[in-house]
Each structure stands twice: as structure tokens, then as C-alpha cells.
PDB file of C-alpha atoms in Angstrom:
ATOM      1  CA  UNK T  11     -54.572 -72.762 -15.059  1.00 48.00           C
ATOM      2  CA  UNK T  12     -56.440 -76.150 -13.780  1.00 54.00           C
ATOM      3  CA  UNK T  13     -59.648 -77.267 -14.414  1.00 54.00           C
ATOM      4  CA  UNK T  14     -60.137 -76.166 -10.706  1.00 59.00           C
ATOM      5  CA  UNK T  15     -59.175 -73.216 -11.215  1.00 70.00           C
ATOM      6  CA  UNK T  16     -61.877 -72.207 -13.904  1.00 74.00           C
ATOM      7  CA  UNK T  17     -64.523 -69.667 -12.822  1.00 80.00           C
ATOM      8  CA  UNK T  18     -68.120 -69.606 -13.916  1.00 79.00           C
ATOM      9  CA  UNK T  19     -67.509 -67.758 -17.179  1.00 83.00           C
ATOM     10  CA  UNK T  20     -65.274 -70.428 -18.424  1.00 81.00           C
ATOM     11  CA  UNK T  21     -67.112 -73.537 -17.532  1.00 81.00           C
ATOM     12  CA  UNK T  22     -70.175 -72.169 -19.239  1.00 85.00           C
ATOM     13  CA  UNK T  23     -68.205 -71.593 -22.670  1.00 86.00           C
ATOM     14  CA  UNK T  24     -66.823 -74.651 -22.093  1.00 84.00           C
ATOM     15  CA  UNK T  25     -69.985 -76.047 -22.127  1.00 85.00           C
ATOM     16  CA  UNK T  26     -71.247 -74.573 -24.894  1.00 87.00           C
ATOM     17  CA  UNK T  27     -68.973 -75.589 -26.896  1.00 82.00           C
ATOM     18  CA  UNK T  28     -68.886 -79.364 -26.133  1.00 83.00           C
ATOM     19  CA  UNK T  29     -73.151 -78.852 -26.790  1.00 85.00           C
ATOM     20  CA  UNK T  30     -71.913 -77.307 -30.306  1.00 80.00           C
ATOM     21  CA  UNK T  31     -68.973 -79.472 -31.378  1.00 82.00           C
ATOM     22  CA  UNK T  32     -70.523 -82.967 -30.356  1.00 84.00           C
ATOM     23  CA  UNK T  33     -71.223 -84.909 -34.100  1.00 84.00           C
ATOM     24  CA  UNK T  34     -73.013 -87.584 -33.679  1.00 80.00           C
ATOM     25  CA  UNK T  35     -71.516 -90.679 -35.600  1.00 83.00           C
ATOM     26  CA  UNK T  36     -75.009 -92.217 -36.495  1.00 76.00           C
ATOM     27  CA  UNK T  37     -76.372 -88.768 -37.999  1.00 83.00           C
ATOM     28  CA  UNK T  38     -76.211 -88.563 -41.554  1.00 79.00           C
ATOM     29  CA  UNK T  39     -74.981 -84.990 -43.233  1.00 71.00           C
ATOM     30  CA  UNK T  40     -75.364 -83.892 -46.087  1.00 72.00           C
ATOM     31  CA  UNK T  41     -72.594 -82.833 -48.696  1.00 72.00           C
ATOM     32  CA  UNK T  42     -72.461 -78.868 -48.089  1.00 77.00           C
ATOM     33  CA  UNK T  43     -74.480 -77.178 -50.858  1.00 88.00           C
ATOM     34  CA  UNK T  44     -72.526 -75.766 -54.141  1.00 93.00           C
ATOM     35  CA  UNK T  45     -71.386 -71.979 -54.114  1.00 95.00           C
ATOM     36  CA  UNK T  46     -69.513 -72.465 -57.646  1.00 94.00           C
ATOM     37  CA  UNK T  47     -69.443 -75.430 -59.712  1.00 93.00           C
ATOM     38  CA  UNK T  48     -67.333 -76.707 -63.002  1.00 91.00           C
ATOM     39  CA  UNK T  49     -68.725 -79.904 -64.972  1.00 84.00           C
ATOM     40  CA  UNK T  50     -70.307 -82.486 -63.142  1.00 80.00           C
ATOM     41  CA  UNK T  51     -70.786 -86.389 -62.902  1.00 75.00           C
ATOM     42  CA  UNK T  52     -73.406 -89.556 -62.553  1.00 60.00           C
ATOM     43  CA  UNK T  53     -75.003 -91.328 -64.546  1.00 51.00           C
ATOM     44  CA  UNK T  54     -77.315 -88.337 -65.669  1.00 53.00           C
ATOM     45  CA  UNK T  55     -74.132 -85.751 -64.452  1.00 54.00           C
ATOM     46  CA  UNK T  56     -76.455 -84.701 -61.474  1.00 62.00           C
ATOM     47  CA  UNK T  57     -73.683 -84.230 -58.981  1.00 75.00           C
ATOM     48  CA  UNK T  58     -71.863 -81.306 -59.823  1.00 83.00           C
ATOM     49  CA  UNK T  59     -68.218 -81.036 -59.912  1.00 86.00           C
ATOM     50  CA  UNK T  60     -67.597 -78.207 -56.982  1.00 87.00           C
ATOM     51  CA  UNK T  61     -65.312 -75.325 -57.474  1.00 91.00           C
ATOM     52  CA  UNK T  62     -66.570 -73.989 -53.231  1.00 94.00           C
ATOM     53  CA  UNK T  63     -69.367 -74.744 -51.446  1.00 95.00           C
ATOM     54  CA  UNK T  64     -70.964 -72.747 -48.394  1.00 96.00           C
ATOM     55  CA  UNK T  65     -69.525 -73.520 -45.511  1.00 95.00           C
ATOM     56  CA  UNK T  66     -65.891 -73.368 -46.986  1.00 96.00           C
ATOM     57  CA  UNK T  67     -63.054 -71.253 -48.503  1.00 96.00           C
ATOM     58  CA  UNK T  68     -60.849 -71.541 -50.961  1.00 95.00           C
ATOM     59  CA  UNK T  69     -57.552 -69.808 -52.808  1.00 94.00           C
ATOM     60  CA  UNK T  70     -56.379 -68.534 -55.664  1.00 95.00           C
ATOM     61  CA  UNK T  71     -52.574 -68.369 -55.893  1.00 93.00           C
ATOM     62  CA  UNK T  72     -50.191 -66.837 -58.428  1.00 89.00           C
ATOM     63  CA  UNK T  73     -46.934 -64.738 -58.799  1.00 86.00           C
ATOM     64  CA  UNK T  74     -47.659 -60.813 -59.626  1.00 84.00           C
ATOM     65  CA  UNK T  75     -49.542 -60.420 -62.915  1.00 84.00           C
ATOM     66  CA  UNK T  76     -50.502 -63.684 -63.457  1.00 88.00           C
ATOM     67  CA  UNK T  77     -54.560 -62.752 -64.400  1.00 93.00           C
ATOM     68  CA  UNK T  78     -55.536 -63.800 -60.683  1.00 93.00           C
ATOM     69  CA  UNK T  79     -58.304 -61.025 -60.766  1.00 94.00           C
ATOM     70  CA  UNK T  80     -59.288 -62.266 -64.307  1.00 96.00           C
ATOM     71  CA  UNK T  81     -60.272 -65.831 -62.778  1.00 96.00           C
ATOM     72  CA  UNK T  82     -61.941 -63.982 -60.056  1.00 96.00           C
ATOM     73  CA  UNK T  83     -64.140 -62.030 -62.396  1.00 96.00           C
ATOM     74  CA  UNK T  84     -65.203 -65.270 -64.487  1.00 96.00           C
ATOM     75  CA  UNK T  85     -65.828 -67.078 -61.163  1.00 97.00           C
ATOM     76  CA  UNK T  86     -67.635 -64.138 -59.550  1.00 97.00           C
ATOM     77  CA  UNK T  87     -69.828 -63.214 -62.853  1.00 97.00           C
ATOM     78  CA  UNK T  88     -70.815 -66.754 -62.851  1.00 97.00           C
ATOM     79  CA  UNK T  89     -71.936 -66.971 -59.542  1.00 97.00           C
ATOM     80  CA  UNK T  90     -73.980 -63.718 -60.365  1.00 97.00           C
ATOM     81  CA  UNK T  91     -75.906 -64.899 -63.350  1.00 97.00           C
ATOM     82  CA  UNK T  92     -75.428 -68.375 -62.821  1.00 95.00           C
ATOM     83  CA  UNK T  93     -73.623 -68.815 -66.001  1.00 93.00           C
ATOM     84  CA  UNK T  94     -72.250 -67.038 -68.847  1.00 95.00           C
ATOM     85  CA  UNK T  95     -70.842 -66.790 -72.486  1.00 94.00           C
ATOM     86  CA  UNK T  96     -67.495 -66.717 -70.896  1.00 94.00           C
ATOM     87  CA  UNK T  97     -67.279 -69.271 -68.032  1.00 91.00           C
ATOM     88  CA  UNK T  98     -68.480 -72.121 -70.555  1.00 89.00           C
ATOM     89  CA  UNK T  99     -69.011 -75.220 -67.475  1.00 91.00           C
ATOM     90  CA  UNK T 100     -68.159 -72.776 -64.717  1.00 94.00           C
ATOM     91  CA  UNK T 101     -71.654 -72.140 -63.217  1.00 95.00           C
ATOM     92  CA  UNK T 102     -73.076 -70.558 -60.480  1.00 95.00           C
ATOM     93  CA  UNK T 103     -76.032 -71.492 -57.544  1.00 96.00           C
ATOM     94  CA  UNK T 104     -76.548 -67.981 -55.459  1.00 96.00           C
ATOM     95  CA  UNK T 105     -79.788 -68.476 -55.372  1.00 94.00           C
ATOM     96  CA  UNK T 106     -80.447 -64.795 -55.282  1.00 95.00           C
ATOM     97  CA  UNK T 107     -78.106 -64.564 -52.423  1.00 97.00           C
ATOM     98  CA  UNK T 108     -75.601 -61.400 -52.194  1.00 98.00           C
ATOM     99  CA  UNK T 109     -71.535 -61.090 -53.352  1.00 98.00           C
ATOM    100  CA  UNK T 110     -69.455 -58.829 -51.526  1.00 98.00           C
ATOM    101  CA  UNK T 111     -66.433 -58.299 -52.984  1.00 97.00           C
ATOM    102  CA  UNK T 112     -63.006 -56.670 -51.311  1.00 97.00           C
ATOM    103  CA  UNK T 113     -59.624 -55.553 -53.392  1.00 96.00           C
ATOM    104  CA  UNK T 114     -57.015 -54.516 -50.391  1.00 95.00           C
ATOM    105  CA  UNK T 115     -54.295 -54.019 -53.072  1.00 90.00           C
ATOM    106  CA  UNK T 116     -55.382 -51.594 -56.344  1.00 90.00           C
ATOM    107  CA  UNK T 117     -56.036 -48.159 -56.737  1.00 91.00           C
ATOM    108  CA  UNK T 118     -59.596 -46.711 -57.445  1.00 91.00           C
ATOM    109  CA  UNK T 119     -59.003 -47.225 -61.328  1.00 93.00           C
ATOM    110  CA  UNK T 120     -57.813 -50.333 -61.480  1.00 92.00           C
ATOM    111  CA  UNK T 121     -60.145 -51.516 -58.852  1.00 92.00           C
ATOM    112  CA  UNK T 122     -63.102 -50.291 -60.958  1.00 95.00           C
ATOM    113  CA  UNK T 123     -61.806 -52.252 -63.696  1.00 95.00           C
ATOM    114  CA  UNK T 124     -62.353 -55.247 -62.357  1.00 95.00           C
ATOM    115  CA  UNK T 125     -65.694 -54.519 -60.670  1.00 96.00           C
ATOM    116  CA  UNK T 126     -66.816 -52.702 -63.830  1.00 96.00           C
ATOM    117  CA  UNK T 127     -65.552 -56.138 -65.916  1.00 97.00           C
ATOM    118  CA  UNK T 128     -67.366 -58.339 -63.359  1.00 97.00           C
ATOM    119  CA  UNK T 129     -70.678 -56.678 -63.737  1.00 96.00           C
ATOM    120  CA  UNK T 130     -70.331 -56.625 -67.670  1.00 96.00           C
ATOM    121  CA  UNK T 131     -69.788 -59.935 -67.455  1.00 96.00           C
ATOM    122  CA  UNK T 132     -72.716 -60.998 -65.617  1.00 96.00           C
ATOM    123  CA  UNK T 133     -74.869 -59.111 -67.594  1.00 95.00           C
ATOM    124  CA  UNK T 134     -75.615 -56.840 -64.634  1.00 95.00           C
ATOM    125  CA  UNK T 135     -77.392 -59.633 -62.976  1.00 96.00           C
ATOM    126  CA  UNK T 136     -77.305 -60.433 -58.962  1.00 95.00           C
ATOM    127  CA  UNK T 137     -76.850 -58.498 -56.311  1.00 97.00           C
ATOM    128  CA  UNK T 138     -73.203 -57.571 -56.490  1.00 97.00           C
ATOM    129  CA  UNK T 139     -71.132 -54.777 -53.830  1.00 97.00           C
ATOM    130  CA  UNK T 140     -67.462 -54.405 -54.527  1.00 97.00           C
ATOM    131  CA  UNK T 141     -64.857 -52.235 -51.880  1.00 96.00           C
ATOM    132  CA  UNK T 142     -62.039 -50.548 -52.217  1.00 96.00           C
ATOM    133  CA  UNK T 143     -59.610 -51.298 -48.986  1.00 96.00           C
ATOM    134  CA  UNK T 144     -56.317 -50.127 -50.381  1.00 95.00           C
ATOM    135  CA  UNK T 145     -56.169 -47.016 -48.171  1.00 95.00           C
ATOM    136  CA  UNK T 146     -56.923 -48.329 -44.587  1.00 95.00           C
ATOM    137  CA  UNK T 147     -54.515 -50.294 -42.267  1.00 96.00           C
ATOM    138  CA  UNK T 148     -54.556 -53.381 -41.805  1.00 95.00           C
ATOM    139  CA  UNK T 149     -56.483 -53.531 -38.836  1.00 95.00           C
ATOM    140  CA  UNK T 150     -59.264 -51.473 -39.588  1.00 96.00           C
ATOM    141  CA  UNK T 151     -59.527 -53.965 -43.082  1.00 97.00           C
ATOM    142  CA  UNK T 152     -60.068 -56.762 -41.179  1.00 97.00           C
ATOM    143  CA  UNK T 153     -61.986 -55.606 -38.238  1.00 96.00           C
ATOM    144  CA  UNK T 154     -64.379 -53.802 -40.837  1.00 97.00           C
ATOM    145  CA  UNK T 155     -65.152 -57.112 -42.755  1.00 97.00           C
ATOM    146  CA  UNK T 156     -65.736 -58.832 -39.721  1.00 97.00           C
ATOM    147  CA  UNK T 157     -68.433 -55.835 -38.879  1.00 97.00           C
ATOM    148  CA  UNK T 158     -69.325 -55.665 -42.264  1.00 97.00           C
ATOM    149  CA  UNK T 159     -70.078 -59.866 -42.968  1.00 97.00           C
ATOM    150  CA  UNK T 160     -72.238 -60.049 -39.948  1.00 97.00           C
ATOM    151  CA  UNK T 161     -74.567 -57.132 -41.264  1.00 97.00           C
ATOM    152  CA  UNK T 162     -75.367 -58.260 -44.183  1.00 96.00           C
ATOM    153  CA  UNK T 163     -78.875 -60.119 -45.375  1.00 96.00           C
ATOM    154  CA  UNK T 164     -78.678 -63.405 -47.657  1.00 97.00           C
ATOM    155  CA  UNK T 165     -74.767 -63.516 -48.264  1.00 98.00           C
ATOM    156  CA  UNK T 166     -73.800 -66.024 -50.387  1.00 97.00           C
ATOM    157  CA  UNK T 167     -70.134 -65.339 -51.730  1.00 98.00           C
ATOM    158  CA  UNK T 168     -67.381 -63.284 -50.470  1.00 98.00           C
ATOM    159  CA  UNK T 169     -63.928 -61.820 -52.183  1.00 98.00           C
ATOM    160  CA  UNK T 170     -60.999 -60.819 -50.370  1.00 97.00           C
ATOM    161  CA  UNK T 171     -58.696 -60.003 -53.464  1.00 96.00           C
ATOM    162  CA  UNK T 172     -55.648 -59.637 -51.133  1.00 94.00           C
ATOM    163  CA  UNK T 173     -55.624 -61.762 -48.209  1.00 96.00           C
ATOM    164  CA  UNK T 174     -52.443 -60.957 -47.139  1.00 95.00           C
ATOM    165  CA  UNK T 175     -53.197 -57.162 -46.799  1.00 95.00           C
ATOM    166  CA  UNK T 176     -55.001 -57.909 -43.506  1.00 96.00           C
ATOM    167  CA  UNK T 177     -52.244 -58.717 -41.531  1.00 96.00           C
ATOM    168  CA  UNK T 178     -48.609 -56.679 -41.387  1.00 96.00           C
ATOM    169  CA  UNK T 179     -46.559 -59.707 -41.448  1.00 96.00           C
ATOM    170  CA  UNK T 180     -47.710 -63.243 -43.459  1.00 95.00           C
ATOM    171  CA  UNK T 181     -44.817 -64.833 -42.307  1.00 95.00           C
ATOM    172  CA  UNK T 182     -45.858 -64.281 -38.652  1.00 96.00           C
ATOM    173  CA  UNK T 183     -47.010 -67.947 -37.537  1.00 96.00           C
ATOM    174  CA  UNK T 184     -49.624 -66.460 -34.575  1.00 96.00           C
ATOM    175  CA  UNK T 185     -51.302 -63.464 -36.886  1.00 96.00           C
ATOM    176  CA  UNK T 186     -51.558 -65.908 -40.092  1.00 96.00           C
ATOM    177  CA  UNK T 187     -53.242 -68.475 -38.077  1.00 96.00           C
ATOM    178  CA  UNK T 188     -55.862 -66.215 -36.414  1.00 97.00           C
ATOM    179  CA  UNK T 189     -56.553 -64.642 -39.988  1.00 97.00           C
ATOM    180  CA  UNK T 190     -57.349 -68.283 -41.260  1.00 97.00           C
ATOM    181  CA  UNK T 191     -59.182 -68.795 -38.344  1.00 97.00           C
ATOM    182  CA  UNK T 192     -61.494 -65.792 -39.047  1.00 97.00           C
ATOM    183  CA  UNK T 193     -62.265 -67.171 -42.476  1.00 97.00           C
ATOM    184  CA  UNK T 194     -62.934 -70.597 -40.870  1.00 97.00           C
ATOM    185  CA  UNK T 195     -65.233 -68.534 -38.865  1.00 97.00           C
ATOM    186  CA  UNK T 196     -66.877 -66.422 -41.012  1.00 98.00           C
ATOM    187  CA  UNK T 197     -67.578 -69.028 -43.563  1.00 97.00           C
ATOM    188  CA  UNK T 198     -69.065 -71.641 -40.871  1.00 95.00           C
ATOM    189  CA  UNK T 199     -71.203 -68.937 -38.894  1.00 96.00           C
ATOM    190  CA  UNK T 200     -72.338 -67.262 -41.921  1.00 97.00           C
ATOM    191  CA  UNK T 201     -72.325 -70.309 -43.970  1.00 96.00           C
ATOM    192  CA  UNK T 202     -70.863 -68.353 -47.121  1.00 97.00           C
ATOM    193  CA  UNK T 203     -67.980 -69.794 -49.600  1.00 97.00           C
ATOM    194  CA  UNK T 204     -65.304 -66.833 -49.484  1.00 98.00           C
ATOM    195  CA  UNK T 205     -62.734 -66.800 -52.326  1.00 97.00           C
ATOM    196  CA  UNK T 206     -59.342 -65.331 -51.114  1.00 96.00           C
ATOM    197  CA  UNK T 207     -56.105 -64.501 -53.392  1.00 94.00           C
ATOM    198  CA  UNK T 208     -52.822 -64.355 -53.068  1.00 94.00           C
ATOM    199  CA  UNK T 209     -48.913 -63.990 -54.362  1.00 91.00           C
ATOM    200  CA  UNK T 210     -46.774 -67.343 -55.174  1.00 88.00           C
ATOM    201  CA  UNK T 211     -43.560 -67.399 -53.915  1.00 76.00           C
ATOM    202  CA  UNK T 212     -40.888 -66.137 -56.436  1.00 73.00           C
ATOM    203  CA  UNK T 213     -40.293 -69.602 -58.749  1.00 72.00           C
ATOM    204  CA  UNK T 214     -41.934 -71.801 -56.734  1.00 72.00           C
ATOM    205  CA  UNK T 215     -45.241 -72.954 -56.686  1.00 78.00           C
ATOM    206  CA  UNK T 216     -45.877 -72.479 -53.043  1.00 84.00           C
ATOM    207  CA  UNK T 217     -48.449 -69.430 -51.507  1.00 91.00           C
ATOM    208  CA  UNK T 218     -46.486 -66.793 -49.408  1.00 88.00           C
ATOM    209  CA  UNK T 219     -45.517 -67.046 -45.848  1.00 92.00           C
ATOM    210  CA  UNK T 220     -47.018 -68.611 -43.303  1.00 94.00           C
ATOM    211  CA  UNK T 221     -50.194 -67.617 -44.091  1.00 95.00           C
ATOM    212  CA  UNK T 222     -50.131 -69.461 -47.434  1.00 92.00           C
ATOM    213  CA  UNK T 223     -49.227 -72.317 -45.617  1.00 93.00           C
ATOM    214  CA  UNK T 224     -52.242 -72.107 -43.284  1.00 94.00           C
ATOM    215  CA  UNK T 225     -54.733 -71.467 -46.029  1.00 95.00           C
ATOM    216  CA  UNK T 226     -53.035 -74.949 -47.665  1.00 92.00           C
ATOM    217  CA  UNK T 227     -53.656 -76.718 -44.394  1.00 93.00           C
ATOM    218  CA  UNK T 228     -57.617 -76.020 -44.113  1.00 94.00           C
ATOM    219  CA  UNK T 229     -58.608 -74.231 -47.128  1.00 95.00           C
ATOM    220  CA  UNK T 230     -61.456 -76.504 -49.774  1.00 94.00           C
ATOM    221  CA  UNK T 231     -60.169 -75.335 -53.118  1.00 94.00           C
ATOM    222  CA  UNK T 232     -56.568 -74.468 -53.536  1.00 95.00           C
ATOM    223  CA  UNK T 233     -55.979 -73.028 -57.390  1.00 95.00           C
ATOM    224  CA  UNK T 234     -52.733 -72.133 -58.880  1.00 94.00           C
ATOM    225  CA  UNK T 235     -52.533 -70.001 -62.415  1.00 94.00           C
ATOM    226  CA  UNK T 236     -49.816 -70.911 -64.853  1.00 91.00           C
ATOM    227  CA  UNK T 237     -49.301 -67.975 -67.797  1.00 89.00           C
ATOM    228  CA  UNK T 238     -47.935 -69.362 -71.123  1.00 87.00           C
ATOM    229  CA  UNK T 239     -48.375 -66.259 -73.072  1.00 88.00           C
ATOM    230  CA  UNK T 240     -51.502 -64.971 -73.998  1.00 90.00           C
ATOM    231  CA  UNK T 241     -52.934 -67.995 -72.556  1.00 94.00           C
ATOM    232  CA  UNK T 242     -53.930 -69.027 -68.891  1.00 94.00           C
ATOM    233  CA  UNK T 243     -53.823 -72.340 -67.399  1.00 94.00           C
ATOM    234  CA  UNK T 244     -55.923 -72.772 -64.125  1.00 95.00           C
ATOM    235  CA  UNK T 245     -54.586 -75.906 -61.869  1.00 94.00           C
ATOM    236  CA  UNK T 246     -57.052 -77.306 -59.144  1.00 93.00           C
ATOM    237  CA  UNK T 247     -53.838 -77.918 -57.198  1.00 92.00           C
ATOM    238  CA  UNK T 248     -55.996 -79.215 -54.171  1.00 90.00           C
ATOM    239  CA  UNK T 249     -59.421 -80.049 -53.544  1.00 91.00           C
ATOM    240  CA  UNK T 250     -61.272 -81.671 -50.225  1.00 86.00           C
ATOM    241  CA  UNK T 251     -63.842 -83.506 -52.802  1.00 83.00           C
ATOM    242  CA  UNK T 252     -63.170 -84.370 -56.790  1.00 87.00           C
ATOM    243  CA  UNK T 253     -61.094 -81.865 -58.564  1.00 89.00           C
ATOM    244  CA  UNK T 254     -62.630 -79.419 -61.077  1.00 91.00           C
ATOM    245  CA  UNK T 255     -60.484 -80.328 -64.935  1.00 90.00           C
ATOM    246  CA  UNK T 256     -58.182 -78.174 -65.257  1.00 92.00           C
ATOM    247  CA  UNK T 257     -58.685 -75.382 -68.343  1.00 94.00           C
ATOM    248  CA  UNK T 258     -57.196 -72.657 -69.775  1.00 95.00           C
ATOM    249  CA  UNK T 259     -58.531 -69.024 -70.459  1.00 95.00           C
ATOM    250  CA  UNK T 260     -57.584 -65.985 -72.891  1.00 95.00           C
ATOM    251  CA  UNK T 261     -58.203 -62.439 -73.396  1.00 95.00           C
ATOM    252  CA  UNK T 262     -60.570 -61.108 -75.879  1.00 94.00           C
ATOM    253  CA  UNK T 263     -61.174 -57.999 -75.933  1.00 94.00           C
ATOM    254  CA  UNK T 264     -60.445 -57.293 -72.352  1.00 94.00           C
ATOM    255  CA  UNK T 265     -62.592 -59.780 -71.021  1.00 96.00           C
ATOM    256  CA  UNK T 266     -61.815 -63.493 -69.796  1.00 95.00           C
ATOM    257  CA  UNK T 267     -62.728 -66.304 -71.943  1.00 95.00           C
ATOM    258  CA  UNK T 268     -62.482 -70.184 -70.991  1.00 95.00           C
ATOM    259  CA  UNK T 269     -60.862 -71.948 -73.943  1.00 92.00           C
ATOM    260  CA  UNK T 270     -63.508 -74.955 -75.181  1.00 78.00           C
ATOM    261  CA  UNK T 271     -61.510 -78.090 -75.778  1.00 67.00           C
ATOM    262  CA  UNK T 272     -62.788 -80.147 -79.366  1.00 47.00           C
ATOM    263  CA  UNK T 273     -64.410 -82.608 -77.277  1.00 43.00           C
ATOM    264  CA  UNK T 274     -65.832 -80.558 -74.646  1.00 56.00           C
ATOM    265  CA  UNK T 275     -69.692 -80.832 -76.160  1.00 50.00           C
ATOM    266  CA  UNK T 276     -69.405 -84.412 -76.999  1.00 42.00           C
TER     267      UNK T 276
END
């Protein structure tokens, strides 16, 4: 097709979007405002350290078992109450705004475990609504959280614990780039930060498929996890601003605590 050969319909969209994508280069913006934040620095450490902002998404990455739903809950809990005994600098800024959560991969039980541990965690605070996707295909999963984001009120932070369950092949170049372009979407439109997970490749340190490739290419926040026993070592592997320190967590009595380093209060 030429550009004589567009009809109405196109030229119009085509004009909307050169009214929408036009930046002006003399406009200032404004950093995008913190979803999740670890540490921070400045003189009087007012600029904090971000983890996601709205706007953005980013990844958590890991072979089977590796405790990825364990960093989601301290992330998640923190974002809910804004901090917590467990996250030590991780801290949250909902601002009363919502947290949808998704897990496309566990059964009821296990689910509930981790939505049960999230809420425990946070002290029951924040407006918190987990799902259970495990049962549908994957195009009903992703067509009902695109229904589902877009009818909800003040929506601040979004979970899709199993990325890769919403397309039938992550090593399919076309369906792994439309599913990163829904996030891109979702997260600009809605301006929400949306934390996704999924599997490592077997001994390697890369994310599966093409898909994991595409959410390296545009994600904010790519984190890998690392198990040396009972311990857990969390790796900002990639980050669009300053990296988050890297930190280590354990498991005490079923719950997720970040390890304080001797110098860490100093």
C-alpha cells in the first residue's frame, strides 16, 4: 500500500498518532514517579533508588524453584504497606492505589500460599486482588487482563507471575513481541508499573525464548535470582536509571526476609 492509497480511516489514525507521539525537545519531563523503591541518594538521600516506576515494567527471571514468588511477595507487601519488617530498604509509594495480582502457573493451594503470605506480610494493609489463571487458555488469560486492567479504578501495580503462560509458544518471534507490546501498552495507557516473571534458560543466565529476549530489549528493571542454599541473592542485572544494590534474602519461618548487611544502618 502507498500513501495514496490510504483511505480516510487511516489518515486520521495516522494523524493521531503524529498529534500523540510528537515530544517536544524544549519541554522539560519529569522522571516518572516511583512504584517500588530500594535505598536512595543526594545529599539528604531524597532521590530514591527505583526498583519500577509507573509508566514501566520490569522482570524477574530465574530457573524453576529459585524463590521467584518469594521476591514477588516482599516486593508486592511493600508496595502494600509501604514498608515492612521484612523488605528492610525495599519500600513502597501506592499511594492508596490498587495491586492486582495474576499466577498463570500454580494450583489453587499453592497459589493461596503466596497470596495468603503476601497479605500477612503487609499486615493486611492496601487494597490487594490476587487471580488464579492456571485453568484457562492462553487466550482467554490474556484477553481477560486486557478487559480486566482497563476496568479497574486507581491501579497502581500489576503481577503477572507467569508471563509466558499467555502465549503458546515464547519462542515465536511475532506472538512474543505483541505480548511485550501489550505490557508497553498497558503500563503507558494505564500508567501502572507491572512486575512480570519468568524461567531462566537451563545454565544460563538468559530469560526463555524470544519473549525473554523482548522483555530484555524494553523492559525498566531486569532481576535475576541466584540460590546458594538457604540463601537468595537478588541481581539488578539491568536497569534504565541507577541500579538498586544487590541483597540477599532467607527463609524464616516461611516468610521472606532481606538479610541486613553490618553496615547497612551506618
Amino acid at each position: 500500500m502507498t500513501l495514496n492509497q490510504l483511505d480516510n480511516s487511516d489518515k486520521e489514525r495516522f494523524k493521531r498518532i503524529l498529534k500523540e507521539s510528537y515530544m517536544d525537545p524544549t519541554k522539560e519531563v519529569g522522571y516518572p514517579p516511583v512504584a517500588i523503591s530500594m535505598g536512595s541518594t543526594g545529599h539528604n538521600s531524597e532521590y530514591p533508588i527505583c526498583l519500577g516506576t509507573y509508566g514501566n515494567f520490569s522482570f524477574i527471571q530465574a530457573p524453576p524453584k529459585s524463590r521467584k514468588t518469594f521476591l514477588v511477595s516482599l516486593l508486592v507487601s511493600a508496595y502494600l504497606a509501604g514498608e515492612t519488617k521484612y523488605s528492610h530498604k525495599i519500600k513502597g509509594h501506592s499511594d492508596g492505589r490498587k495491586v492486582i495480582h495474576y499466577d498463570t502457573e500454580q494450583g489453587d493451594f499453592h497459589a493461596q500460599r503466596v497470596f495468603k503470605r503476601i497479605h500477612t506480610m503487609s499486615g493486611g494493609k492496601g487494597d490487594y486482588s490476587p487471580y488464579s489463571l492456571r485453568e484457562y487458555s492462553f487466550t482467554d488469560r490474556l484477553e481477560f487482563i486486557d478487559w480486566h486492567l482497563y476496568n479497574v479504578d486507581n491501579l497502581g501495580l500489576v503481577v503477572i507471575d507467569g508471563v509466558a503462560d499467555l502465549i503458546p509458544d515464547v519462542n515465536d518471534i511475532n506472538m512474543s513481541n505483541e505480548l511485550v507490546q501489550y505490557l508497553m501498552r498497558w503500563t503507558k495507557e494505564l500508567q501502572i508499573h507491572i512486575i512480570t516473571v519468568i524461567h531462566s534458560n537451563f545454565n544460563s543466565t538468559k530469560p526463555t525464548g524470544h519473549l525473554g529476549s523482548f522483555l530484555e530489549k524494553k523492559t525498566e528493571t531486569q532481576i535475576s535470582l541466584t540460590n546458594q542454599g538457604d540463601t537468595t541473592e537478588v541481581n539488578c542485572m539491568r536497569s534504565r536509571g541507577q541500579p538498586f544494590e544487590n541483597f540477599d534474602f532467607n527463609i524464616i519461618s516461611g516468610l521472606p526476609n532481606i538479610i541486613k548487611n553490618d553496615f547497612d544502618d551506618l
